[in-house]
Amino acid sequence: AEVPKPWPPRCPQPLEAVQELLIDYLSSGQGYDDESVAAAVSEGNEFFQRKDFSRACASFGIAYEIGRHHYVYRPLLHDLLLRRILCHSLLGNFDAALQEIDKAFWLIPHQATAHVIA
């Protein structure tokens, strides 16, 4: 069996669990643009304020998936992963939180916030 190639350094890794939600989001008229990223982040913030952490996590994941195709979003992607880590933790999904901490380290290895959370 072939060993899969490692993911390229600092290249944003996909969030597998979000792909179906992303398809639904894009089919609702959103696209791969700044407005769609901003809309998904805004939705995530609203859900988080309402303590609907599952939907907040999904919205932040959609924003991440749209934004990861654009290099300029790298700091935002890291922030979105940290928001998802917080949501996973509040939901008791600690394994998922740890997996996303690894993605945050991969994206920006020397960012202090991910080190504090870990």
CSV table of C-alpha atoms in Angstrom, one decimal:
chain,number,residue,atom,x,y,z
A,1,ALA,CA,0.0,0.0,0.0
A,2,GLU,CA,1.2,3.5,-0.8
A,3,VAL,CA,1.9,5.9,2.0
A,4,PRO,CA,-0.1,9.1,1.5
A,5,LYS,CA,2.0,12.2,0.8
A,6,PRO,CA,2.3,14.6,3.8
A,7,TRP,CA,0.3,17.8,3.6
A,8,PRO,CA,2.4,20.7,2.3
A,9,PRO,CA,3.8,22.9,5.2
A,10,ARG,CA,1.5,25.7,6.3
A,11,CYS,CA,-1.0,25.0,3.6
A,12,PRO,CA,-4.5,25.2,5.2
A,13,GLN,CA,-5.8,21.6,5.7
A,14,PRO,CA,-9.4,20.9,4.9
A,15,LEU,CA,-12.1,20.2,7.5
A,16,GLU,CA,-13.6,17.0,6.3
A,17,ALA,CA,-16.7,17.2,8.5
A,18,VAL,CA,-17.7,20.6,7.0
A,19,GLN,CA,-17.8,19.6,3.3
A,20,GLU,CA,-21.5,18.8,3.2
A,21,LEU,CA,-22.4,22.0,5.0
A,22,LEU,CA,-20.2,23.9,2.6
A,23,ILE,CA,-22.0,22.5,-0.4
A,24,ASP,CA,-25.4,23.5,1.1
A,25,TYR,CA,-24.0,27.0,1.9
A,26,LEU,CA,-22.7,27.5,-1.6
A,27,SER,CA,-25.9,26.2,-3.2
A,28,SER,CA,-27.8,28.8,-1.3
A,29,GLY,CA,-26.3,31.5,-3.5
A,30,GLN,CA,-23.0,32.2,-1.6
A,31,GLY,CA,-19.7,31.9,-3.4
A,32,TYR,CA,-15.9,31.8,-2.9
A,33,ASP,CA,-15.6,35.6,-2.1
A,34,ASP,CA,-15.0,38.0,0.7
A,35,GLU,CA,-18.7,38.6,1.3
A,36,SER,CA,-19.4,34.9,1.8
A,37,VAL,CA,-16.6,34.6,4.3
A,38,ALA,CA,-17.8,37.7,6.1
A,39,ALA,CA,-21.4,36.3,6.1
A,40,ALA,CA,-20.4,32.9,7.5
A,41,VAL,CA,-18.2,34.6,10.2
A,42,SER,CA,-21.1,36.9,11.2
A,43,GLU,CA,-23.5,33.9,11.4
A,44,GLY,CA,-21.0,32.0,13.5
A,45,ASN,CA,-20.6,35.0,15.9
A,46,GLU,CA,-24.4,35.3,16.2
A,47,PHE,CA,-24.8,31.6,17.0
A,48,PHE,CA,-22.0,31.8,19.5
A,49,GLN,CA,-23.7,34.7,21.3
A,50,ARG,CA,-26.9,32.6,21.5
A,51,LYS,CA,-24.8,29.7,22.9
A,52,ASP,CA,-25.6,27.5,19.9
A,53,PHE,CA,-22.1,26.3,19.8
A,54,SER,CA,-22.7,23.5,17.3
A,55,ARG,CA,-24.1,25.8,14.6
A,56,ALA,CA,-21.4,28.4,15.5
A,57,CYS,CA,-18.7,25.8,14.9
A,58,ALA,CA,-20.3,24.8,11.6
A,59,SER,CA,-20.5,28.5,10.4
A,60,PHE,CA,-16.9,29.1,11.4
A,61,GLY,CA,-15.9,25.9,9.5
A,62,ILE,CA,-17.7,27.1,6.4
A,63,ALA,CA,-15.9,30.5,6.6
A,64,TYR,CA,-12.6,28.5,7.0
A,65,GLU,CA,-13.3,26.3,4.0
A,66,ILE,CA,-14.1,29.2,1.8
A,67,GLY,CA,-11.2,31.3,3.0
A,68,ARG,CA,-8.5,28.6,2.9
A,69,HIS,CA,-8.4,28.9,-0.9
A,70,HIS,CA,-7.0,32.5,-0.5
A,71,TYR,CA,-3.6,33.0,1.0
A,72,VAL,CA,-4.4,36.4,2.4
A,73,TYR,CA,-6.9,34.8,4.8
A,74,ARG,CA,-4.2,32.9,6.8
A,75,PRO,CA,-4.5,34.9,10.0
A,76,LEU,CA,-8.3,34.8,9.8
A,77,LEU,CA,-8.1,31.0,9.2
A,78,HIS,CA,-6.1,30.6,12.4
A,79,ASP,CA,-8.7,32.7,14.3
A,80,LEU,CA,-11.5,30.6,12.9
A,81,LEU,CA,-9.8,27.4,14.0
A,82,LEU,CA,-9.4,28.8,17.5
A,83,ARG,CA,-13.1,29.7,17.5
A,84,ARG,CA,-14.0,26.2,16.4
A,85,ILE,CA,-11.6,24.8,19.1
A,86,LEU,CA,-13.5,26.8,21.7
A,87,CYS,CA,-16.9,25.6,20.4
A,88,HIS,CA,-15.7,22.0,20.4
A,89,SER,CA,-14.5,22.4,24.0
A,90,LEU,CA,-17.7,23.9,25.2
A,91,LEU,CA,-19.6,21.0,23.5
A,92,GLY,CA,-17.3,18.5,25.2
A,93,ASN,CA,-15.8,17.4,21.9
A,94,PHE,CA,-12.3,17.3,23.2
A,95,ASP,CA,-10.9,15.0,20.6
A,96,ALA,CA,-12.2,17.2,17.8
A,97,ALA,CA,-10.7,20.2,19.6
A,98,LEU,CA,-7.3,18.6,19.8
A,99,GLN,CA,-7.4,17.7,16.1
A,100,GLU,CA,-8.1,21.3,15.2
A,101,ILE,CA,-5.3,22.5,17.6
A,102,ASP,CA,-3.0,20.5,15.4
A,103,LYS,CA,-4.4,22.2,12.3
A,104,ALA,CA,-3.9,25.6,13.9
A,105,PHE,CA,-0.2,24.7,14.8
A,106,TRP,CA,0.3,23.6,11.2
A,107,LEU,CA,-1.1,26.8,9.8
A,108,ILE,CA,0.8,29.2,12.0
A,109,PRO,CA,3.3,27.2,14.1
A,110,HIS,CA,4.6,30.0,16.4
A,111,GLN,CA,1.2,31.6,17.2
A,112,ALA,CA,1.0,31.9,21.0
A,113,THR,CA,-2.7,31.5,21.4
A,114,ALA,CA,-2.7,27.9,20.1
A,115,HIS,CA,0.1,27.1,22.5
A,116,VAL,CA,-1.9,28.4,25.4
A,117,ILE,CA,-5.0,26.4,24.4
A,118,ALA,CA,-3.0,23.2,24.0
